[in-house]
CSV table of C-alpha atoms in Angstrom, one decimal:
chain,number,residue,atom,x,y,z
Z,1,GLU,CA,0.0,0.0,0.0
Z,2,PRO,CA,1.4,3.5,-1.0
Z,3,GLU,CA,2.6,5.6,2.1
Z,4,VAL,CA,4.2,8.8,2.9
Z,5,THR,CA,7.7,8.4,4.0
Z,6,GLN,CA,9.7,10.9,6.0
Z,7,THR,CA,13.4,11.1,6.8
Z,8,PRO,CA,15.1,11.3,9.2
Z,9,SER,CA,12.9,9.8,11.9
Z,10,HIS,CA,14.7,11.9,14.6
Z,11,GLN,CA,17.1,14.7,14.4
Z,12,VAL,CA,18.9,16.5,17.0
Z,13,THR,CA,20.3,19.9,16.1
Z,14,GLN,CA,22.1,22.9,17.9
Z,15,MET,CA,20.1,26.0,18.4
Z,16,GLY,CA,20.7,28.4,15.3
Z,17,GLN,CA,21.6,25.6,12.9
Z,18,GLU,CA,19.6,24.9,9.8
Z,19,VAL,CA,17.8,21.6,9.3
Z,20,ILE,CA,16.0,20.2,6.3
Z,21,LEU,CA,13.2,17.6,6.9
Z,22,ARG,CA,12.4,15.4,4.1
Z,23,CYS,CA,9.2,13.8,2.8
Z,24,VAL,CA,8.1,11.5,-0.1
Z,25,PRO,CA,4.5,11.9,-0.6
Z,26,ILE,CA,2.4,9.2,-2.3
Z,27,SER,CA,3.2,9.5,-6.0
Z,28,ASN,CA,-0.3,10.3,-7.6
Z,29,HIS,CA,-1.0,13.0,-4.9
Z,30,LEU,CA,-1.1,16.7,-5.8
Z,31,TYR,CA,-1.5,18.4,-2.4
Z,32,PHE,CA,1.2,18.4,0.2
Z,33,TYR,CA,1.3,19.6,3.7
Z,34,TRP,CA,3.5,20.0,6.7
Z,35,TYR,CA,2.1,19.8,10.2
Z,36,ARG,CA,3.8,19.9,13.6
Z,37,GLN,CA,2.9,18.7,17.1
Z,38,ILE,CA,4.8,20.0,20.1
Z,39,LEU,CA,4.8,17.4,22.8
Z,40,GLY,CA,1.5,17.3,24.6
Z,41,GLN,CA,-0.2,19.6,22.3
Z,42,LYS,CA,-2.5,19.5,19.3
Z,43,VAL,CA,-1.4,18.7,15.6
Z,44,GLU,CA,-0.9,22.2,14.1
Z,45,PHE,CA,-1.1,23.1,10.3
Z,46,LEU,CA,2.0,24.8,9.0
Z,47,VAL,CA,1.7,25.0,5.2
Z,48,SER,CA,0.1,23.5,2.1
Z,49,PHE,CA,1.6,23.2,-1.3
Z,50,TYR,CA,0.0,22.8,-4.6
Z,51,ASN,CA,1.1,23.2,-8.2
Z,52,ASN,CA,4.7,24.1,-7.1
Z,53,GLU,CA,3.8,26.9,-4.8
Z,54,ILE,CA,2.5,27.6,-1.4
Z,55,SER,CA,-1.3,27.7,-1.3
Z,56,GLU,CA,-1.9,28.4,2.4
Z,57,LYS,CA,0.3,29.1,5.3
Z,58,SER,CA,-0.3,29.4,9.1
Z,59,GLU,CA,1.0,32.3,11.4
Z,60,ILE,CA,3.6,30.0,12.7
Z,61,PHE,CA,5.1,29.6,9.2
Z,62,ASP,CA,7.2,32.7,9.3
Z,63,ASP,CA,10.3,33.6,7.3
Z,64,GLN,CA,12.4,31.1,9.3
Z,65,PHE,CA,10.5,28.3,7.3
Z,66,SER,CA,10.5,27.4,3.7
Z,67,VAL,CA,9.1,24.5,1.6
Z,68,GLU,CA,10.4,23.0,-1.8
Z,69,ARG,CA,9.6,20.2,-4.1
Z,70,PRO,CA,13.1,20.0,-5.7
Z,71,ASP,CA,12.2,17.1,-7.9
Z,72,GLY,CA,9.0,14.9,-8.8
Z,73,SER,CA,9.2,13.0,-5.5
Z,74,ASN,CA,10.6,14.9,-2.6
Z,75,PHE,CA,8.9,17.5,-0.6
Z,76,THR,CA,11.1,19.3,1.9
Z,77,LEU,CA,10.8,21.6,4.9
Z,78,LYS,CA,13.7,23.8,5.8
Z,79,ILE,CA,13.9,25.5,9.0
Z,80,ARG,CA,16.6,28.2,9.2
Z,81,SER,CA,18.3,29.3,12.4
Z,82,THR,CA,16.4,26.8,14.7
Z,83,LYS,CA,15.1,27.7,18.1
Z,84,LEU,CA,14.5,25.8,21.3
Z,85,GLU,CA,10.7,26.1,20.6
Z,86,ASP,CA,10.9,24.6,17.2
Z,87,SER,CA,11.4,21.2,19.0
Z,88,ALA,CA,8.3,19.2,17.9
Z,89,MET,CA,7.3,16.2,15.9
Z,90,TYR,CA,6.8,17.3,12.2
Z,91,PHE,CA,4.5,15.4,10.0
Z,92,CYS,CA,4.3,15.5,6.2
Z,93,ALA,CA,1.0,14.7,4.6
Z,94,SER,CA,-0.4,14.4,1.0
Z,95,SER,CA,-3.8,14.0,-0.6
Z,96,ARG,CA,-5.0,13.3,-4.1
Z,97,GLY,CA,-7.4,16.2,-4.2
Z,98,GLU,CA,-7.9,19.5,-2.4
Z,99,ASN,CA,-10.3,18.0,0.3
Z,100,THR,CA,-9.9,14.3,0.0
Z,101,GLU,CA,-8.4,11.9,2.4
Z,102,ALA,CA,-4.9,13.0,3.8
Z,103,PHE,CA,-2.3,10.4,4.4
Z,104,PHE,CA,0.4,11.2,6.9
Z,105,GLY,CA,3.9,10.1,7.3
Z,106,GLN,CA,5.5,8.6,10.5
Z,107,GLY,CA,7.0,12.0,11.4
Z,108,THR,CA,10.4,13.5,12.2
Z,109,ARG,CA,11.2,14.3,15.8
Z,110,LEU,CA,13.2,17.4,15.9
Z,111,THR,CA,15.2,18.2,19.0
Z,112,VAL,CA,16.8,21.6,19.4
Z,113,VAL,CA,19.4,21.9,22.0
A,1,LYS,CA,-11.6,30.5,13.6
A,2,GLN,CA,-12.4,26.8,13.5
A,3,GLU,CA,-11.9,25.2,16.9
A,4,VAL,CA,-12.1,21.4,17.4
A,5,THR,CA,-12.8,19.8,20.9
A,6,GLN,CA,-12.7,16.1,21.7
A,7,ILE,CA,-14.4,14.6,24.8
A,8,PRO,CA,-13.4,12.7,26.8
A,9,ALA,CA,-9.6,13.6,27.1
A,10,ALA,CA,-9.0,10.0,28.3
A,11,LEU,CA,-11.0,6.7,28.4
A,12,SER,CA,-10.1,3.5,30.1
A,13,VAL,CA,-12.4,0.5,29.3
A,14,PRO,CA,-12.3,-3.2,29.8
A,15,GLU,CA,-11.8,-5.4,26.6
A,16,GLY,CA,-15.1,-6.2,24.7
A,17,GLU,CA,-16.9,-3.0,25.7
A,18,ASN,CA,-18.4,-0.8,23.0
A,19,LEU,CA,-17.4,2.8,23.3
A,20,VAL,CA,-18.1,6.2,21.8
A,21,LEU,CA,-15.6,9.1,21.4
A,22,ASN,CA,-17.0,12.7,20.8
A,23,CYS,CA,-15.7,15.5,18.6
A,24,SER,CA,-17.4,18.9,18.2
A,25,PHE,CA,-16.4,21.8,16.0
A,26,THR,CA,-17.4,25.5,16.0
A,27,ASP,CA,-17.7,26.4,12.3
A,28,SER,CA,-20.2,23.9,10.5
A,29,ALA,CA,-19.1,25.1,7.1
A,30,ILE,CA,-16.8,22.1,6.4
A,31,TYR,CA,-15.9,19.9,3.6
A,32,ASN,CA,-15.1,16.7,5.7
A,33,LEU,CA,-14.1,15.3,8.8
A,34,GLN,CA,-11.5,12.7,9.3
A,35,TRP,CA,-10.8,10.5,12.2
A,36,PHE,CA,-7.2,9.4,12.9
A,37,ARG,CA,-5.4,7.0,15.2
A,38,GLN,CA,-2.0,7.8,16.8
A,39,ASP,CA,0.2,5.4,18.6
A,40,PRO,CA,2.6,6.9,21.0
A,41,GLY,CA,5.6,8.6,19.2
A,42,LYS,CA,4.2,7.6,15.9
A,43,GLY,CA,2.4,9.1,12.9
A,44,LEU,CA,-1.2,9.5,12.2
A,45,THR,CA,-3.3,6.7,10.6
A,46,SER,CA,-6.4,7.6,8.8
A,47,LEU,CA,-9.4,5.6,10.0
A,48,LEU,CA,-12.4,7.2,8.4
A,49,LEU,CA,-13.3,10.2,6.3
A,50,ILE,CA,-16.9,11.6,6.3
A,51,GLN,CA,-17.8,14.1,3.6
A,52,SER,CA,-20.0,17.0,4.7
A,53,SER,CA,-22.9,15.5,2.6
A,54,GLN,CA,-22.7,12.2,4.5
A,55,ARG,CA,-24.1,11.1,7.9
A,56,GLU,CA,-21.9,8.1,8.5
A,57,GLN,CA,-19.1,5.9,7.5
A,58,THR,CA,-18.2,2.5,8.6
A,59,SER,CA,-14.9,0.4,8.5
A,60,GLY,CA,-14.9,-2.9,10.2
A,61,ARG,CA,-15.6,-2.3,14.0
A,62,LEU,CA,-15.6,1.4,13.6
A,63,ASN,CA,-18.5,3.6,12.7
A,64,ALA,CA,-18.3,7.4,12.4
A,65,SER,CA,-21.3,9.8,12.4
A,66,LEU,CA,-21.5,13.5,11.4
A,67,ASP,CA,-24.2,16.0,12.3
A,68,LYS,CA,-22.8,18.9,10.4
A,69,SER,CA,-25.5,21.4,11.5
A,70,SER,CA,-24.8,20.9,15.2
A,71,GLY,CA,-21.0,20.7,14.7
A,72,ARG,CA,-20.7,17.1,16.2
A,73,SER,CA,-19.1,13.8,15.2
A,74,THR,CA,-19.0,10.6,17.0
A,75,LEU,CA,-16.6,7.5,16.6
A,76,TYR,CA,-18.2,4.2,17.7
A,77,ILE,CA,-15.8,1.4,18.3
A,78,ALA,CA,-17.5,-2.0,18.7
A,79,ALA,CA,-16.1,-4.9,20.9
A,80,SER,CA,-13.1,-3.0,21.8
A,81,GLN,CA,-9.7,-4.7,22.0
A,82,PRO,CA,-6.4,-4.1,23.8
A,83,GLY,CA,-4.9,-3.3,20.3
A,84,ASP,CA,-7.3,-0.4,20.0
A,85,SER,CA,-5.2,1.4,22.7
A,86,ALA,CA,-4.1,4.7,21.1
A,87,THR,CA,-4.9,8.3,20.8
A,88,TYR,CA,-7.9,9.2,18.5
A,89,LEU,CA,-7.8,12.5,16.7
A,90,CYS,CA,-10.6,14.2,15.0
A,91,ALA,CA,-9.9,16.7,12.2
A,92,VAL,CA,-12.0,19.0,10.1
A,93,SER,CA,-11.3,20.6,6.6
A,94,ASN,CA,-13.1,23.8,6.2
A,95,ALA,CA,-15.1,24.9,3.2
A,96,GLY,CA,-14.9,28.2,1.4
A,97,GLY,CA,-12.0,30.6,1.0
A,98,THR,CA,-8.8,29.2,0.4
A,99,SER,CA,-8.6,26.3,2.7
A,100,TYR,CA,-6.8,23.9,0.3
A,101,GLY,CA,-7.3,21.0,2.5
A,102,LYS,CA,-6.0,22.4,5.7
A,103,LEU,CA,-7.0,20.3,8.6
A,104,THR,CA,-7.9,21.6,12.1
A,105,PHE,CA,-7.3,19.0,14.8
A,106,GLY,CA,-8.8,18.3,18.2
A,107,GLN,CA,-6.5,17.4,21.1
A,108,GLY,CA,-7.3,13.8,21.1
A,109,THR,CA,-8.9,11.1,23.1
A,110,ILE,CA,-6.5,8.7,24.7
A,111,LEU,CA,-8.0,5.3,24.9
A,112,THR,CA,-6.8,2.5,27.0
A,113,VAL,CA,-8.4,-1.0,26.5
A,114,HIS,CA,-7.3,-3.4,29.2
A,115,PRO,CA,-7.6,-7.2,29.1
């Protein structure tokens, strides 16, 4: 069964460093998303991406964050100059259509020290 | 702004019981509602998707209902098993504007089924 895959599963980085979280969405899906979940809190929307551009972003998704689809399969989230409060589980998701079933990856646990 | 609330926050039941998890949302203008399961430290597994025009969806021992006008959904789990122990999340996709499939999540119900 097709699935969304994320790498790495866990990343530890020093405050101020840049990190890139990688995702391979399901191959025939057209809409891509990043969400995050701070420990003990709700899953929060960060950004949606369609047709090679950002379609919506939350207030969390400031200039520190960027997304890219560098080729036909990968979808990346870059966090520049990480802060302690960026520590969270980051989930990638994809869907075939705009409001169809969303499928999530297993997440990348980011720890900023 | 859409707000999603799930009740109860935690539920502990003996194996074999039927149980109901509740989800409410403040803005009834939704495209769909999706129920997920999350195991500790893991990703989200989609369980059921209900379109706004539907009243319920069933998958195996799971049945989800939707009352869009009152802003409520329930997830019914029949004959619960220890393997059902997980956090269950409800999420809605808002209609209108430029939502592009953005999901708004509840805080989840932590379910423990003991043998």
